[in-house]
Coordinates of N, CA and C in Angstrom, one line a residue:
P1 N 0.8 -1.2 0.0 CA 0.0 0.0 0.0 C 0.9 1.3 0.0
H2 N 0.4 2.3 -0.6 CA 1.1 3.5 -0.6 C 0.2 4.7 -0.8
E3 N 0.7 5.9 -0.4 CA -0.1 7.1 -0.5 C 0.8 8.1 -1.2
S4 N 0.2 8.9 -2.1 CA 1.0 10.0 -2.7 C 0.4 11.3 -2.3
I5 N 1.3 12.2 -2.0 CA 0.9 13.6 -1.6 C 1.6 14.6 -2.6
V6 N 0.9 15.5 -3.2 CA 1.4 16.5 -4.1 C 1.5 17.8 -3.3
M7 N 2.7 18.3 -3.2 CA 3.0 19.5 -2.5 C 2.8 20.7 -3.4
E8 N 2.6 21.9 -2.8 CA 2.5 23.1 -3.6 C 3.8 23.3 -4.4
G9 N 3.8 23.5 -5.7 CA 5.0 23.6 -6.5 C 5.2 22.3 -7.3
G10 N 4.4 21.3 -7.0 CA 4.4 20.1 -7.8 C 5.2 18.9 -7.3
T11 N 6.0 19.1 -6.2 CA 6.8 18.0 -5.6 C 5.8 16.9 -5.1
V12 N 6.1 15.6 -5.5 CA 5.2 14.5 -5.1 C 6.0 13.6 -4.1
F13 N 5.4 13.3 -3.0 CA 6.0 12.4 -2.0 C 5.1 11.1 -2.1
H14 N 5.8 9.9 -2.2 CA 5.1 8.7 -2.2 C 5.5 7.9 -0.9
F15 N 4.5 7.6 -0.1 CA 4.7 6.9 1.1 C 4.3 5.4 0.9
V16 N 5.3 4.5 1.0 CA 5.0 3.1 0.8 C 5.3 2.4 2.2
T17 N 4.3 1.6 2.6 CA 4.4 1.1 3.9 C 4.6 -0.5 4.0
D18 N 4.9 -1.1 2.8 CA 5.0 -2.5 2.8 C 6.5 -3.0 2.6
G19 N 7.4 -2.2 3.2 CA 8.8 -2.7 3.2 C 9.7 -1.9 2.2
F20 N 11.0 -2.1 2.5 CA 12.0 -1.4 1.7 C 12.0 -1.8 0.2
D21 N 11.9 -3.1 -0.1 CA 11.9 -3.5 -1.5 C 10.8 -2.9 -2.3
A22 N 9.6 -2.9 -1.7 CA 8.4 -2.3 -2.4 C 8.6 -0.8 -2.6
A23 N 9.2 -0.1 -1.5 CA 9.4 1.3 -1.6 C 10.4 1.6 -2.7
Y24 N 11.5 0.8 -2.8 CA 12.5 1.1 -3.8 C 12.0 0.8 -5.2
A25 N 11.2 -0.3 -5.3 CA 10.7 -0.6 -6.7 C 9.7 0.6 -7.1
R26 N 9.0 1.1 -6.2 CA 8.1 2.2 -6.5 C 8.9 3.5 -6.9
A27 N 10.0 3.7 -6.2 CA 10.8 4.9 -6.5 C 11.5 4.7 -7.9
V28 N 12.0 3.6 -8.2 CA 12.6 3.3 -9.5 C 11.5 3.5 -10.6
E29 N 10.3 3.0 -10.4 CA 9.3 3.1 -11.4 C 8.9 4.6 -11.6
T30 N 8.8 5.3 -10.5 CA 8.4 6.7 -10.5 C 9.5 7.6 -11.2
A31 N 10.8 7.3 -10.9 CA 11.9 8.1 -11.4 C 12.2 7.9 -12.8
G32 N 11.8 6.7 -13.4 CA 12.1 6.5 -14.8 C 13.6 6.5 -15.1
D33 N 14.1 7.4 -15.9 CA 15.5 7.4 -16.3 C 16.3 8.3 -15.3
L34 N 15.6 8.9 -14.3 CA 16.3 9.7 -13.3 C 16.8 8.8 -12.2
G35 N 17.7 9.3 -11.4 CA 18.2 8.6 -10.2 C 17.2 8.6 -9.0
V36 N 17.5 7.7 -8.1 CA 16.7 7.6 -6.9 C 17.5 8.0 -5.7
D37 N 17.0 8.9 -4.9 CA 17.7 9.3 -3.6 C 16.9 8.6 -2.5
I38 N 17.7 8.0 -1.6 CA 17.1 7.4 -0.4 C 17.5 8.1 0.8
A39 N 16.6 8.6 1.6 CA 16.9 9.3 2.8 C 16.3 8.6 4.0
G40 N 17.1 8.5 5.1 CA 16.5 7.9 6.3 C 17.6 7.7 7.3
G41 N 17.3 6.9 8.3 CA 18.2 6.6 9.4 C 19.0 5.4 9.1
A42 N 19.6 4.9 10.2 CA 20.5 3.7 10.1 C 19.8 2.5 9.6
S43 N 18.6 2.3 10.0 CA 17.8 1.1 9.5 C 17.6 1.2 8.0
T44 N 17.2 2.3 7.5 CA 17.0 2.5 6.1 C 18.3 2.3 5.3
V45 N 19.4 2.8 5.8 CA 20.7 2.6 5.1 C 21.1 1.2 5.1
R46 N 20.9 0.5 6.2 CA 21.3 -0.9 6.3 C 20.4 -1.7 5.3
Q47 N 19.1 -1.4 5.1 CA 18.3 -2.1 4.2 C 18.7 -1.9 2.7
A48 N 19.1 -0.6 2.5 CA 19.6 -0.3 1.1 C 20.9 -0.9 0.8
L49 N 21.8 -1.0 1.8 CA 23.1 -1.7 1.6 C 22.8 -3.2 1.4
E50 N 22.0 -3.8 2.1 CA 21.6 -5.2 2.0 C 21.0 -5.5 0.6
A51 N 20.2 -4.6 0.1 CA 19.6 -4.7 -1.2 C 20.6 -4.4 -2.4
D52 N 21.8 -3.9 -2.0 CA 22.8 -3.6 -3.0 C 22.3 -2.6 -4.0
V53 N 21.7 -1.5 -3.6 CA 21.1 -0.5 -4.5 C 21.8 0.9 -4.3
I54 N 22.9 0.9 -3.5 CA 23.5 2.2 -3.3 C 24.8 2.3 -4.2
D55 N 24.9 3.4 -4.9 CA 26.1 3.7 -5.7 C 26.9 4.8 -5.0
E56 N 26.3 5.7 -4.3 CA 26.9 6.8 -3.5 C 26.2 7.0 -2.2
L57 N 26.9 7.2 -1.2 CA 26.3 7.4 0.2 C 26.9 8.6 0.8
T58 N 26.0 9.5 1.4 CA 26.4 10.6 2.1 C 26.0 10.5 3.5
L59 N 26.9 10.5 4.5 CA 26.6 10.5 5.9 C 26.8 11.9 6.5
D60 N 25.8 12.4 7.1 CA 25.8 13.6 7.8 C 25.9 13.3 9.3
I61 N 27.1 13.7 9.9 CA 27.4 13.3 11.2 C 27.3 14.6 12.1
A62 N 26.4 14.6 13.1 CA 26.3 15.6 14.1 C 26.4 15.0 15.4
P63 N 27.4 15.5 16.2 CA 27.5 14.8 17.6 C 26.3 15.0 18.5
V64 N 25.8 13.9 19.0 CA 24.7 13.9 19.9 C 25.0 12.9 21.0
L65 N 24.8 13.3 22.2 CA 25.1 12.4 23.3 C 23.9 11.5 23.5
L66 N 24.1 10.2 23.3 CA 23.0 9.2 23.4 C 23.4 8.1 24.4
G67 N 22.4 7.5 25.0 CA 22.7 6.3 25.8 C 23.1 5.2 24.9
S68 N 22.4 5.0 23.8 CA 22.8 4.0 22.8 C 22.2 4.5 21.5
G69 N 22.8 4.0 20.5 CA 22.3 4.4 19.1 C 22.3 3.2 18.2
E70 N 21.8 3.4 17.0 CA 21.8 2.4 16.0 C 23.2 2.4 15.3
R71 N 23.7 1.2 15.1 CA 25.0 1.0 14.4 C 24.6 0.9 12.9
I72 N 25.1 1.8 12.1 CA 24.7 1.8 10.7 C 25.2 0.6 9.9
F73 N 26.4 0.1 10.3 CA 27.0 -1.0 9.6 C 27.0 -2.3 10.3
E74 N 26.0 -2.4 11.2 CA 25.8 -3.6 12.1 C 25.7 -4.8 11.2
G75 N 26.5 -5.9 11.4 CA 26.4 -7.1 10.7 C 27.2 -7.2 9.4
R76 N 27.8 -6.1 9.0 CA 28.6 -6.1 7.8 C 30.1 -6.3 8.0
E77 N 30.7 -7.2 7.3 CA 32.1 -7.4 7.4 C 32.9 -6.4 6.6
T78 N 32.3 -6.0 5.4 CA 33.0 -5.1 4.5 C 32.0 -4.0 4.2
F79 N 32.5 -2.9 3.7 CA 31.7 -1.7 3.4 C 31.6 -1.6 1.8
G80 N 32.7 -1.7 1.1 CA 32.7 -1.6 -0.3 C 32.6 -0.2 -0.9
F81 N 32.8 0.8 -0.1 CA 32.8 2.2 -0.5 C 34.0 2.9 -0.1
E82 N 34.4 4.0 -0.8 CA 35.6 4.8 -0.4 C 35.1 6.3 -0.2
P83 N 35.7 7.0 0.7 CA 35.3 8.4 0.9 C 35.9 9.2 -0.3
V84 N 35.1 10.1 -0.9 CA 35.5 10.9 -2.0 C 35.4 12.4 -1.7
E85 N 34.7 12.8 -0.6 CA 34.6 14.2 -0.2 C 34.2 14.2 1.3
V86 N 34.9 15.1 2.0 CA 34.6 15.4 3.4 C 34.4 16.9 3.6
L87 N 33.3 17.3 4.1 CA 33.0 18.7 4.4 C 32.7 18.8 5.8
H88 N 33.1 19.9 6.4 CA 32.9 20.1 7.9 C 32.5 21.5 8.2
S89 N 31.8 21.6 9.3 CA 31.5 22.9 9.9 C 31.7 22.7 11.4
P90 N 31.5 23.8 12.2 CA 31.7 23.6 13.6 C 30.8 22.6 14.3
L91 N 29.6 22.3 13.7 CA 28.6 21.4 14.3 C 28.4 20.1 13.6
A92 N 29.0 19.9 12.4 CA 28.7 18.6 11.7 C 29.8 18.3 10.7
T93 N 29.8 17.0 10.3 CA 30.8 16.6 9.3 C 29.9 15.8 8.3
H94 N 30.2 16.0 7.0 CA 29.5 15.4 5.9 C 30.5 14.6 5.1
I95 N 30.3 13.3 5.0 CA 31.2 12.4 4.2 C 30.4 11.8 3.1
R96 N 31.0 12.0 1.9 CA 30.4 11.4 0.7 C 31.2 10.2 0.3
Y97 N 30.6 9.0 0.1 CA 31.3 7.8 -0.3 C 30.8 7.4 -1.6
R98 N 31.7 6.7 -2.4 CA 31.3 6.0 -3.7 C 31.7 4.6 -3.6
R99 N 30.9 3.8 -4.3 CA 31.1 2.4 -4.4 C 32.5 2.1 -5.0
V100 N 33.2 1.2 -4.5 CA 34.5 0.8 -5.1 C 34.3 -0.2 -6.1
G101 N 35.0 0.0 -7.3 CA 34.9 -1.0 -8.4 C 33.9 -0.8 -9.4

């Protein structure tokens, strides 16, 4: 199941609630020849890595004190990406990775 919302200006958001694979398939169908951007937290990134659909990954890192957090690469022995750009500011670091090979 999914719901589409059209914002002022024409931007369309598609909300798919039956799992990552269904959401990604819908995104690819909707994008046509354009690329698909995936945004989300650690769980979303892990699912995208597991599905092997990421060519480029940007991590935005902002220090936050937490009791515990989600490990983005939990259960992975290799990463398969290399850093190609690092940007920083006083409050955050942004690292862009590309798939190796």
